[in-house]
Structure formats: C-alpha cells, structure tokens
XYZ file of C-alpha atoms in Angstrom:
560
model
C 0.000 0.000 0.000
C 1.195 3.587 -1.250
C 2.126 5.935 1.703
C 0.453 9.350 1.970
C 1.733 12.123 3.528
C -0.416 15.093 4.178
C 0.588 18.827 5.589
C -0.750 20.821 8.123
C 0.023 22.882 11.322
C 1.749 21.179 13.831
C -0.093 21.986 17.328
C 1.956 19.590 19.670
C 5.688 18.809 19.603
C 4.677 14.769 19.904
C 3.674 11.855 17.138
C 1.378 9.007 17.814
C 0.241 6.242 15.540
C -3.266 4.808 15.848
C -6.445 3.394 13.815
C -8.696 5.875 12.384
C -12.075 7.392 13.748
C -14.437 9.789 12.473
C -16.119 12.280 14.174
C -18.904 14.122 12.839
C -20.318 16.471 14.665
C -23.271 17.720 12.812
C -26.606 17.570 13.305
C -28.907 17.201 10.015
C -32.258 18.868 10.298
C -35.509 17.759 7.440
C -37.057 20.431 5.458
C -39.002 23.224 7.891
C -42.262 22.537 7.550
C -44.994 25.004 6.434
C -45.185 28.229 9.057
C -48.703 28.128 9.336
C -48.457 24.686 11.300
C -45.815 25.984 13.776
C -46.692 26.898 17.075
C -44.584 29.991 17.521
C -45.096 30.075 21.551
C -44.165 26.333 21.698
C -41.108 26.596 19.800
C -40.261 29.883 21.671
C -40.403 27.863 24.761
C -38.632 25.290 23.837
C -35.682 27.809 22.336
C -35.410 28.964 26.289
C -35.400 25.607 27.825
C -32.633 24.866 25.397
C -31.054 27.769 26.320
C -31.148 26.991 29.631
C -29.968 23.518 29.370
C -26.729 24.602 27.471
C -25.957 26.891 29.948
C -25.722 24.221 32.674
C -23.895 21.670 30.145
C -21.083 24.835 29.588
C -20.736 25.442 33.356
C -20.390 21.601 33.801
C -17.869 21.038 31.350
C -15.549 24.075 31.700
C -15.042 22.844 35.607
C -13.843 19.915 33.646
C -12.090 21.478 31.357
C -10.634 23.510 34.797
C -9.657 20.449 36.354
C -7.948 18.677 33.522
C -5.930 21.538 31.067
C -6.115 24.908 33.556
C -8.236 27.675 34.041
C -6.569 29.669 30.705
C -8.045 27.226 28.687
C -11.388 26.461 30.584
C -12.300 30.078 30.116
C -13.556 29.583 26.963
C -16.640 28.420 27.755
C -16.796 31.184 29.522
C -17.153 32.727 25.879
C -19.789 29.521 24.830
C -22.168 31.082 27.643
C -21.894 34.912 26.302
C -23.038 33.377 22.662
C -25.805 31.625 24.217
C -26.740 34.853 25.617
C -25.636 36.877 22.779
C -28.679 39.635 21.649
C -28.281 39.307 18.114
C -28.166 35.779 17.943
C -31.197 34.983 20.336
C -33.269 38.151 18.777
C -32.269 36.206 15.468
C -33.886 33.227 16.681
C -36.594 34.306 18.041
C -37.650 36.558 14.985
C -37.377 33.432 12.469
C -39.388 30.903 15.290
C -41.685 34.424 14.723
C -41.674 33.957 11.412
C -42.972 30.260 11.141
C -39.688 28.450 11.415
C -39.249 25.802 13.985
C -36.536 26.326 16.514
C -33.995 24.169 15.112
C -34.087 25.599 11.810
C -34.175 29.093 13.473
C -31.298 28.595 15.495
C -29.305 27.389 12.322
C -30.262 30.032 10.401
C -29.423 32.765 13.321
C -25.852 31.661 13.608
C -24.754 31.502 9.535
C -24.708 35.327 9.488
C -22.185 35.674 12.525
C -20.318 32.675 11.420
C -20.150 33.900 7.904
C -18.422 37.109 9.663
C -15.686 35.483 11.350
C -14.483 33.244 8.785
C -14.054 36.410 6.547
C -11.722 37.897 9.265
C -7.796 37.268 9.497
C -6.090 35.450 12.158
C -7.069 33.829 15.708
C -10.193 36.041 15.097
C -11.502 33.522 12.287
C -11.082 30.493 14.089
C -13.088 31.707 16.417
C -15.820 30.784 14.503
C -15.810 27.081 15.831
C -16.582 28.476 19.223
C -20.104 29.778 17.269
C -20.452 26.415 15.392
C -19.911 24.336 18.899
C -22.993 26.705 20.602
C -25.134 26.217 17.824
C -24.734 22.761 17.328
C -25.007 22.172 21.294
C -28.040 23.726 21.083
C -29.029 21.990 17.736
C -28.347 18.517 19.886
C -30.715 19.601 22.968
C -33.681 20.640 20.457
C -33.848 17.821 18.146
C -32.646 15.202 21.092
C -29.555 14.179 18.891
C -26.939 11.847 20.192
C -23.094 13.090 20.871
C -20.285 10.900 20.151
C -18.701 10.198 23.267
C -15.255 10.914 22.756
C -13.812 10.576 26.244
C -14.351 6.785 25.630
C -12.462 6.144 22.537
C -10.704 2.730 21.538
C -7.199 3.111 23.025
C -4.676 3.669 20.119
C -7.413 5.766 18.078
C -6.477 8.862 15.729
C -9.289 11.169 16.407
C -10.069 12.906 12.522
C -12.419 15.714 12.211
C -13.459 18.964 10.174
C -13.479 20.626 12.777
C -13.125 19.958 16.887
C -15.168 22.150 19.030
C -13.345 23.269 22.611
C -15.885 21.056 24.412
C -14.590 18.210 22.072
C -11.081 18.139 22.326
C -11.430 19.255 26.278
C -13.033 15.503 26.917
C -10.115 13.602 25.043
C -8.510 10.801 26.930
C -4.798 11.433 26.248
C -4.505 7.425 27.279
C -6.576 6.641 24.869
C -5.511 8.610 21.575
C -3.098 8.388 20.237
C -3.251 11.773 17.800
C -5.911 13.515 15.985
C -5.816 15.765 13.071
C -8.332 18.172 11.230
C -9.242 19.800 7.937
C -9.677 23.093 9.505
C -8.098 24.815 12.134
C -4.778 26.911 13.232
C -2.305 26.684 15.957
C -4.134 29.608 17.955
C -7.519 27.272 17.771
C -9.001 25.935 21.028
C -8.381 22.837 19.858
C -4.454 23.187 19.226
C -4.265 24.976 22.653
C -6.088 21.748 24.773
C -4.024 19.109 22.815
C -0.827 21.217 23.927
C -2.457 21.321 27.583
C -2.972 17.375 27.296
C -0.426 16.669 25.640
C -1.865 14.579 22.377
C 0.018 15.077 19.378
C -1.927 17.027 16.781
C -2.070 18.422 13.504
C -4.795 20.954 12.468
C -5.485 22.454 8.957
C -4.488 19.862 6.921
C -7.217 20.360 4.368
C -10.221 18.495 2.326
C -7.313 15.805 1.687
C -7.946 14.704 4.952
C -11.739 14.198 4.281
C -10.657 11.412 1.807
C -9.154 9.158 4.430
C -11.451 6.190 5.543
C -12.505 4.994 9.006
C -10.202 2.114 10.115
C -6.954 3.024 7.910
C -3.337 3.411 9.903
C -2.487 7.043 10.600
C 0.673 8.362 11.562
C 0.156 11.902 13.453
C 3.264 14.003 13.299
C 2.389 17.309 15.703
C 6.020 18.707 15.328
C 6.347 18.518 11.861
C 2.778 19.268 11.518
C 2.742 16.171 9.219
C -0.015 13.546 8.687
C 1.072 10.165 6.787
C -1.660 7.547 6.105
C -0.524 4.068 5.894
C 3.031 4.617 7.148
C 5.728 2.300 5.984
C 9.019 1.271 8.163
C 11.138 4.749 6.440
C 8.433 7.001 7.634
C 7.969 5.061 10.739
C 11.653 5.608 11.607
C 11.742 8.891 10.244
C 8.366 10.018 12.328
C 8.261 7.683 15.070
C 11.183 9.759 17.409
C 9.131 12.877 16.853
C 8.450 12.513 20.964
C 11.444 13.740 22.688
C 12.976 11.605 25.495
C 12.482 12.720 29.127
C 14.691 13.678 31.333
C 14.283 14.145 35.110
C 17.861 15.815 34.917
C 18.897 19.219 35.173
C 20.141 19.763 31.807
C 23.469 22.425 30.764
C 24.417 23.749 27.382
C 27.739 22.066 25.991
C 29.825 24.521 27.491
C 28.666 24.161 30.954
C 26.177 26.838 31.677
C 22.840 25.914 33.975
C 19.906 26.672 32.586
C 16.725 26.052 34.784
C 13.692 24.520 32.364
C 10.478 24.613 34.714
C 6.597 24.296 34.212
C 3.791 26.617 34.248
C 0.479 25.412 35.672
C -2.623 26.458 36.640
C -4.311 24.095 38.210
C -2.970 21.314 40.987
C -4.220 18.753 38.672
C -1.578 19.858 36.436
C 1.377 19.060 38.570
C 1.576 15.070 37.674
C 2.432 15.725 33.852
C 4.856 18.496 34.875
C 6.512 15.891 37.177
C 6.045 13.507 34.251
C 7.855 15.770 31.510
C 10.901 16.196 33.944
C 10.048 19.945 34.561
C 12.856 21.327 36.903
C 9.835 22.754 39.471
C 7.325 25.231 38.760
C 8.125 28.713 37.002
C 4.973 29.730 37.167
C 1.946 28.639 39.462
C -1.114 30.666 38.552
C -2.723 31.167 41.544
C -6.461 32.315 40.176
C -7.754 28.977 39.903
C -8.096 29.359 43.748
C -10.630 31.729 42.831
C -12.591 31.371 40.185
C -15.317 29.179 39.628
C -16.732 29.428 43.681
C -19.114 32.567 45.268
C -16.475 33.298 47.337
C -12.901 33.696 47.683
C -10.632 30.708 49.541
C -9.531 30.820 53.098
C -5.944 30.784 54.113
C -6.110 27.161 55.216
C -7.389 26.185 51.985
C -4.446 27.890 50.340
C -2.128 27.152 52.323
C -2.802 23.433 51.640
C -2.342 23.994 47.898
C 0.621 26.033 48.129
C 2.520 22.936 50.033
C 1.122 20.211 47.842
C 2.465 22.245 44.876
C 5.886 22.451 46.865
C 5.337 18.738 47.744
C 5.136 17.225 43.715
C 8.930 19.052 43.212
C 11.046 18.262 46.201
C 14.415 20.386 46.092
C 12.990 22.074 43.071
C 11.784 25.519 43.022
C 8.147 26.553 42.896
C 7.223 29.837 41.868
C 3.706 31.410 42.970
C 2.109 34.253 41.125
C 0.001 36.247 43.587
C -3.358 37.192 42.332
C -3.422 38.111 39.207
C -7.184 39.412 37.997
C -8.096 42.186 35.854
C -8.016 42.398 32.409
C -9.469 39.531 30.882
C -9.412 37.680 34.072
C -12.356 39.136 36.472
C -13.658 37.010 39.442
C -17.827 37.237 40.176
C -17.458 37.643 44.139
C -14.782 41.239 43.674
C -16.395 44.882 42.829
C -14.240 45.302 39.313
C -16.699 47.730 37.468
C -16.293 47.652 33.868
C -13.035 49.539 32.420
C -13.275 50.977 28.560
C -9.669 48.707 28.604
C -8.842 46.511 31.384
C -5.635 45.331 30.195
C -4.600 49.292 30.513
C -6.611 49.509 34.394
C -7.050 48.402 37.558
C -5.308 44.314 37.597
C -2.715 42.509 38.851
C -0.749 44.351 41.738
C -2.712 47.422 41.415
C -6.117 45.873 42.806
C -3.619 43.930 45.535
C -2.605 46.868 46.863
C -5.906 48.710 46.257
C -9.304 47.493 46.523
C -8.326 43.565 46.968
C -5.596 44.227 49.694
C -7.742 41.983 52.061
C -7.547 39.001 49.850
C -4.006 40.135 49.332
C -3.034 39.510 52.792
C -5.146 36.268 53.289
C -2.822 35.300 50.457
C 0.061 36.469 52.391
C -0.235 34.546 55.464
C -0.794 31.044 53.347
C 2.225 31.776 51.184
C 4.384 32.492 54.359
C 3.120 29.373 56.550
C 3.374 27.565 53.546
C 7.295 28.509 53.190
C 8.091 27.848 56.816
C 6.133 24.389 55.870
C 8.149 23.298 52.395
C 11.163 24.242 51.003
C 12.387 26.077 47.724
C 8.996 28.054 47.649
C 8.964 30.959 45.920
C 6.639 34.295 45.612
C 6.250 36.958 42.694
C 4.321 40.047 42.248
C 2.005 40.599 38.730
C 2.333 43.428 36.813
C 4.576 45.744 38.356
C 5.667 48.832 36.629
C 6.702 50.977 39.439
C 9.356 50.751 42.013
C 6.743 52.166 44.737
C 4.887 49.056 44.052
C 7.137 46.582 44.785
C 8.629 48.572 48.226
C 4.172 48.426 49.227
C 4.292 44.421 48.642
C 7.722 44.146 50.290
C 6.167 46.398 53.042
C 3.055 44.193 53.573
C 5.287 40.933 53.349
C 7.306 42.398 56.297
C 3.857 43.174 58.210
C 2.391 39.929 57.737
C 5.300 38.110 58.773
C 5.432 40.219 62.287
C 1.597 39.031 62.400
C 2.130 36.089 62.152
C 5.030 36.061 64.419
C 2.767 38.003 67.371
C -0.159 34.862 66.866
C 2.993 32.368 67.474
C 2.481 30.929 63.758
C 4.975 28.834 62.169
C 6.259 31.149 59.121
C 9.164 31.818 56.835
C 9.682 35.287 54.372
C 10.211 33.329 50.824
C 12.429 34.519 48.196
C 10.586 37.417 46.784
C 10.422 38.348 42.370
C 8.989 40.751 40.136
C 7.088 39.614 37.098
C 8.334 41.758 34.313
C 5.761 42.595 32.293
C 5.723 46.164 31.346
C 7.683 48.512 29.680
C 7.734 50.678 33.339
C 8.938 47.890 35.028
C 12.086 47.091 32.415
C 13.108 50.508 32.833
C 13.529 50.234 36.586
C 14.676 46.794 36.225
C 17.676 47.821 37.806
C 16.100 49.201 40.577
C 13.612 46.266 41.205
C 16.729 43.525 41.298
C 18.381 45.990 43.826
C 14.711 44.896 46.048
C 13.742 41.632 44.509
C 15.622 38.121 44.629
C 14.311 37.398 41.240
C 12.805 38.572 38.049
C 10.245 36.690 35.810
C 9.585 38.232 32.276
C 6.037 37.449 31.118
C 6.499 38.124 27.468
C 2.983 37.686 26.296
C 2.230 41.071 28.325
C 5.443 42.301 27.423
C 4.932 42.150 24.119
C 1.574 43.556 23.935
C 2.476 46.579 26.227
C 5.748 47.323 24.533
C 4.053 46.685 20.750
C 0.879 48.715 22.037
C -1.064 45.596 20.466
C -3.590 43.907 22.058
C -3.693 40.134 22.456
C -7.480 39.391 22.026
C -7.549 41.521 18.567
C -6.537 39.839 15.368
C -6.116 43.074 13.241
C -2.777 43.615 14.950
C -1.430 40.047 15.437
C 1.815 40.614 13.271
C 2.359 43.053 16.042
C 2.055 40.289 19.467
C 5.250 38.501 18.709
C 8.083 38.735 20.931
C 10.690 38.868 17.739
C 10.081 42.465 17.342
C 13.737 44.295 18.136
C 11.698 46.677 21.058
C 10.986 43.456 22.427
C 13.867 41.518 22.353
C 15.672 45.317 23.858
C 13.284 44.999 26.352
C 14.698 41.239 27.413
C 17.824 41.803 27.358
C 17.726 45.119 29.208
C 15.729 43.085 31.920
C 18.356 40.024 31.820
C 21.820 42.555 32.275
C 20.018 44.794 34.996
C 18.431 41.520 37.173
C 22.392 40.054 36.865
C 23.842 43.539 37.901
C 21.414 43.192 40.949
C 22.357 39.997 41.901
C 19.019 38.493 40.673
C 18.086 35.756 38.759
C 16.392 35.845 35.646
C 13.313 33.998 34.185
C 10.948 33.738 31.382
C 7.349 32.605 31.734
C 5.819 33.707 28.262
C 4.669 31.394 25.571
C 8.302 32.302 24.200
C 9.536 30.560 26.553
C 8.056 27.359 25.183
C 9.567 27.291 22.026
C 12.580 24.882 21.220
C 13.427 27.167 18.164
C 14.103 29.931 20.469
C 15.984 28.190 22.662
C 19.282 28.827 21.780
C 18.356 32.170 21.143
C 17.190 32.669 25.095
C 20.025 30.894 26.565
C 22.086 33.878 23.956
C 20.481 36.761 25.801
C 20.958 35.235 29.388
C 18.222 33.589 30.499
C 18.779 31.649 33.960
C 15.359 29.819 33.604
C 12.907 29.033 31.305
C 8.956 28.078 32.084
C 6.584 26.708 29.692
C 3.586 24.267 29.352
C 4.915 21.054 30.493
C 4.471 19.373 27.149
C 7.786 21.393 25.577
C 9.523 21.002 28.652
C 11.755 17.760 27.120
C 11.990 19.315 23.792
C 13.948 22.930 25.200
C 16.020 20.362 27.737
C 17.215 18.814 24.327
C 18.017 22.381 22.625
C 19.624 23.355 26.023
C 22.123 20.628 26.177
C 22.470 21.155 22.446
C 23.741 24.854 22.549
C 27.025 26.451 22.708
C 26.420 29.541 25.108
C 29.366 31.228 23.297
C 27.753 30.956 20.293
C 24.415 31.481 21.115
C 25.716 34.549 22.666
C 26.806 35.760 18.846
C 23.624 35.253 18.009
C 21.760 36.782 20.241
C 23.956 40.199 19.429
C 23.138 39.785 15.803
C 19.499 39.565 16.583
C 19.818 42.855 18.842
C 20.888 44.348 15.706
C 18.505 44.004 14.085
C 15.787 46.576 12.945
C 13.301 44.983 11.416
C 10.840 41.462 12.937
C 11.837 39.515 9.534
C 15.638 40.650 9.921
C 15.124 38.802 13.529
C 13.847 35.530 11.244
C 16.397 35.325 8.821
C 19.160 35.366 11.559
C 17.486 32.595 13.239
C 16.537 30.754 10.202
C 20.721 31.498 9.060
C-alpha cells in the first residue's frame, strides 16, 4: 500500500500512531415545515429551555475542562455562555421561530450570518468561529434530542479525525486513549491546538479536504512537530516520524559549554502538577494562583491555600516553585470582587494594582498562606504581577514584612520566601535595575510584554503581526531586563509562551536567560536544545538579533 503524507500545522511537539475514527459532529435537520403549522409560543419555549440547558452543560464542562488543562483554557466556555446569551443571535432566533420556522431551523439560520463574519476575518479572530459552530450545534443537539459521540471513551490507540473539533470536544479527550488527531480546519491559535498542547496529544490541524478522503479504520501516523499527517506509514516514515516525541529527562540539563539553565513548568491548576513531574520539569516557574478563585461565590480561606501552596511544593522536592500572587483584571475578572467595567482593562485596575488597592484583604489572606506555607516546604517561591513601578514593589515588600510580624505576634509557624517581580511592562524594564536591587528574582512574562511594549492587544486579530516577541523593542526589552536583574544579583526567568519554544531556545540561553517556564508538554523538547547549545555561540547570536531593525531581519538570523 502507497504511503500518503499530508501537511498541516503542527499543534503539539509529539507523534502518535493509531487506527482511524471519524467524528462528525453535525446535526442534520428535514425540510421546515410550512409556518402556518408551527406553534410559535411552543417553539419559543422550547428555544429557552434549550437555552437553559446549554448553559448548565457549559458550566459543567468548563469545571472539567478547569480540572484537567487549567483555568486559561477552561475560560472559553466562559465565551460559549456569552453566545448563548448573545442579543443578536437569540433576537435572530426568536424573529425566524416568529416567522414560522421551527426552533432548530431558526437557530441554524441565526448563527450563519455571525459565522459567515468570522471566517471572513484574518487570524485567531476567524477560528473563532468554531466556538459559534460548537454553541449552535449544542443547542441543535438539545432541540432535536440528537446523540453526541462520546469521545472521552475512545478505543485506546485511536487517531481522532475531524473537520473541525469544538473546545468542548477536544477538552473531553482521553490522552490514554488517543493516540493523535488531526483536522481539515483549524490553526495553531484554535481551542483545539491549545487543549491538545495542555494534554499533551500530538496534533495536527489544517491539513485540508485531503484529509476528508481518508477512511474509518486506515493506519495514521500523526506528526504534531512537523505538523505532518502520513496515512498508511511504511518502516522509512515510521523511523523517520516515530522519534518525533522527545525523550524525558528528570535531569537538570546544561548547554555544551557548561552553563545551567533552569527549564520549569507553568500550571494552573494542581491537577496539572503530575504531567509536569512527568515531563521532567525542573519545578514550577509559574503557578497561577487564580484557579483558587474562580469558579466558587467566594474567595478561599488561608487554610485552603495554604494546603495547595505545600502540595504544589510537595510534587517538586528540592525544586523551586514559583507562585504568582493574584493576578485578575483584564481579561481575568472574578464574580465575588467589585471590578466595574473599564473601557480597557488590560490598561486599568489588575494585577498588583487591585492587591494593593481594593483587593488588599484578599491580598493579605494570600500572604499569610504563602508564608506558613514557606516555613512548611522548602524552595517556595513568591512573585508580584504586573509591576511597573518601584513604589509598588517597596508596598508588597512592606506588607510581606507586616504579615510576617503578624504572624510572628499569633505564634504561627512562618518563613519570608524569596521574593520576584514579574516583568511585564515597559515601566517595570526601565527600573529593572532598581527592582533587582529589592527583589531576589525577576520573571519576564512576554505575552504582556509584548503587547504593552508593541501597544497591540492580544485578544484583537487586526494587529497580530504586532504580538510577537521577535520584534527588536521586544527583544531590547529582554535583554535590558536580563543585564540589569544580573547587575542586581538576581536571577532571571521567562514565563511567556516564548519561553516554550525549542526554536528559540538557543536564542534565550544567547540573551541570558537563567530559567525558562513553559507548558509542560515542551519542557523535554527545550532540555534537548539546552544541552544542544554552545552559550558562546548562542551569545553571537543573540547580538546579531539585537541588531537588528526589522521582525523579519530577527527571522532570517534565526533561520541562518
């Protein structure tokens, strides 16, 4: 049998082989019948009840989605409930139900108009247009009663293929179980890319209406790092495939030359901290602390956080473990805290600001767990969101040194832990100097960095080109932050989705990073580019990239 190999993105650095399923996700409705025999009231009735319904199935599956790939990636359904509740789709509905259409038919004829819309956009902003496909056909499934393939209980070995995979799809994936899936449509910014990076199942997404033409039951070879799909592999593309999955190593890894180079995890949830453990992460280099908080009607206790903090600790013995501090705002607000509505939240009141403002009181609750929790665990460590003054960090340093004495004066067990600064603005890399003189640490987030130095927005597709950390302003920005934390005496991560890429790697290590964090799944692929680079050379080229003055002089000194 011939070997086909299709192309398409690559969404997770891992390969699988498996036997082919379908999924079709779909629902068929018959011809409308004539108006006059609808019964407008009925079907309006049963458009609400629907509506209800999926808004109980959303809030049910993005606590699953919570507990299994974080809350970054669970807030899209977040999204799914807005649509359900969006005006013009529901007036849509309800004026064709008006006009003598049943409710099924109206529903599919509300949504082809905004979906239409989307797809003609550019960018992330298009494939947003599966989120509006997966609400229309949940609510196509609870009107018409239709089944829904059941794809947490897959064969084991299958390769999942679709047209599309909804969020709510791909979030129910046993990563036991499948081996890979691929689809004809889709990007790398598409929910779906984004869980199988979370869960680790190697994917490839746009691959095309080639893909269509491969049958149910037929040996497929997925490829996510080469973004390569080959049907009916034979023993060459086995062995040229098959060591797409990069060995782990539970070993702190060096570049040739001898130079240290920390490669930790980010999570979000505690669920998370097995398949960091699992990919050999090097501790936590970012432990988003939100999770704590959203999803409840009110916030967590100290005990309660207390106990997470030391069972983070506790997965990563002798390893470091880095907590964020509350971190809302912006596109992350939490029901129970008075956040009234900001023309541009990522420009207001988030991160540090509403710590030391209006959510000091959770602030310090937060405070006293994180400090028991270091007298309790070693290696723990504690950094501040969003800082872009120096003022800032002396308040948190200030409140650190108060709770401490507090808890001292109750005769609680409690330890001050080493103390960082997120680096995430362009305020803060201008007083990075000053911060390290403060701070034991510095952590560069560089998907805020890059949005607040590029004055681009990350949720809006019409500036895109403009998010990417490979701008020169950017890359300034890094290195300024990397020679003034050394100066200081402070060490120097990343935490960024930069961070996460092995083709950057030797680039990063160039401009001086002391530790990289990522999603766990790239952990063992940067280990390998660490122990494969020369810090001398990477040095070189991180100065020619410096030089540059242009994004696409950047690639073609890293493509050289």
């Amino acid at each position: 049998m011939v070997t086909l190999e299709l192309s398409g993105v690559g969404a997770t650095p891992r390969a699988g082989i498996g036997t082919v399923v379908w999924h079709r996700g779909t629902t068929d409705l018959p011809e409308p019948p004539d108006p006059k025999t609808v019964d407008v009231d009925e079907q309006l009735a049963a458009f609400e009840a629907a509506r209800e319904r999926a808004r109980e199935q959303l809030a049910d599956e993005r606590e699953r989605a919570r507990e299994r790939v974080g809350d970054d990636e669970a807030e899209i359904f977040d999204a799914h409930r807005a649509f359900v509740d969006d005006p013009e789709i529901t007036g849509g509905v309800e004026a064709a139900i008006e006009n003598g259409l049943p409710a099924p038919h109206a529903v599919r004829q509300a949504f082809e108009d905004p979906i239409a819309r989307l797809e003609g956009l550019e960018g992330s902003t298009a494939e947003r247009a599966d989120d509006l496909r997966d609400v229309r056909d949940r609510l196509l499934r609870i009107l018409t009663g239709g089944d829904r393939t059941d794809l947490g209980d897959l064969p084991e070995g299958s390769i999942l293929l679709a047209e599309r995979l909804a969020p709510s799809d791909t979030a129910r994936l046993d990563p036991d179980a499948v081996a890979g899936f691929a689809t004809v449509f889709g990007g790398r910014t598409s929910h779906a890319a984004i869980f199988a990076r979370s869960l680790g199942i190697p994917a490839v997404v746009g691959v095309g209406d080639e893909l269509a033409q491969v049958g149910e039951g037929r040996e497929v070879l997925v490829d996510g790092d080469d973004g390569v799909v080959v049907v009916d592999p034979d023993d060459a593309a086995r062995e040229r495939l098959g060591g797409a999955a990069t060995a782990v190593t539970r070993d702190r890894v060096a570049t040739t030359d001898g130079r240290a180079v920390e490669v930790a995890a980010n999570v979000g949830t505690l669920a998370e901290l097995d398949g960091a453990v699992e990919q050999g992460a090097d501790g936590i280099g970012l432990f988003r602390t939100e999770f704590l908080f959203l999803d409840r009607d009110s916030p967590p206790d100290e005990d309660e956080q207390y106990d997470a903090y030391v069972e983070a600790a506790s997965a990563f013995p002798g390893d470091r473990v880095v907590v964020r501090t509350l971190d809302v705002g912006g596109d992350k607000p939490i029901p129970y805290v008075d956040a009234p509505g900001e023309t541009n939240p990522f420009l207001g009141e988030r991160g540090i600001r509403r710590s030391l403002g209006p959510d000091a009181d959770l602030f310090e609750t937060q405070l006293r767990a994180l400090l028991r929790a270091a007298a309790a665990v070693d290696e723990l460590s504690v950094m501040f969101p969003l800082v872009a003054r120096v003022e800032e960090l002396d308040a948190a340093l200030s409140r650190v040194e108060a709770v401490a004495e507090e808890l001292a004066d109750e005769g609680v067990d409690r330890a001050i832990p080493e103390l960082g600064v997120m680096i995430e603005t362009p305020g803060s890399a201008f007083v990075a100097e000053e911060l390290a003189a403060r701070a034991e640490f510095l952590s560069i987030g560089t998907n805020d960095l890059a949005q607040y130095v590029m004055a681009a927005s990350r949720e809006n597709a019409r500036v895109a080109d403009l998010h990417d950390p490979l701008h020169p302003p950017v890359l300034r920005a890094i290195r300024r932050t990397v020679e003034a934390g050394h100066e200081g005496d402070a060490w120097v991560g990343m935490c960024g989705e930069m961070a996460g890429d092995p083709d950057l790697t030797e680039l990063l290590v160039g401009l001086g990073l002391d530790e990289l964090s990522m999603s766990a799944v790239t952990v063992p692929d940067v280990k390998a580019r660490v122990a494969e680079c020369d810090a001398e050379n990477a040095r070189e080229l991180a100065e020619r990239a410096l030089s540059a003055t242009t994004r696409d002089e950047v690639l073609s000194i890293l493509e050289e």
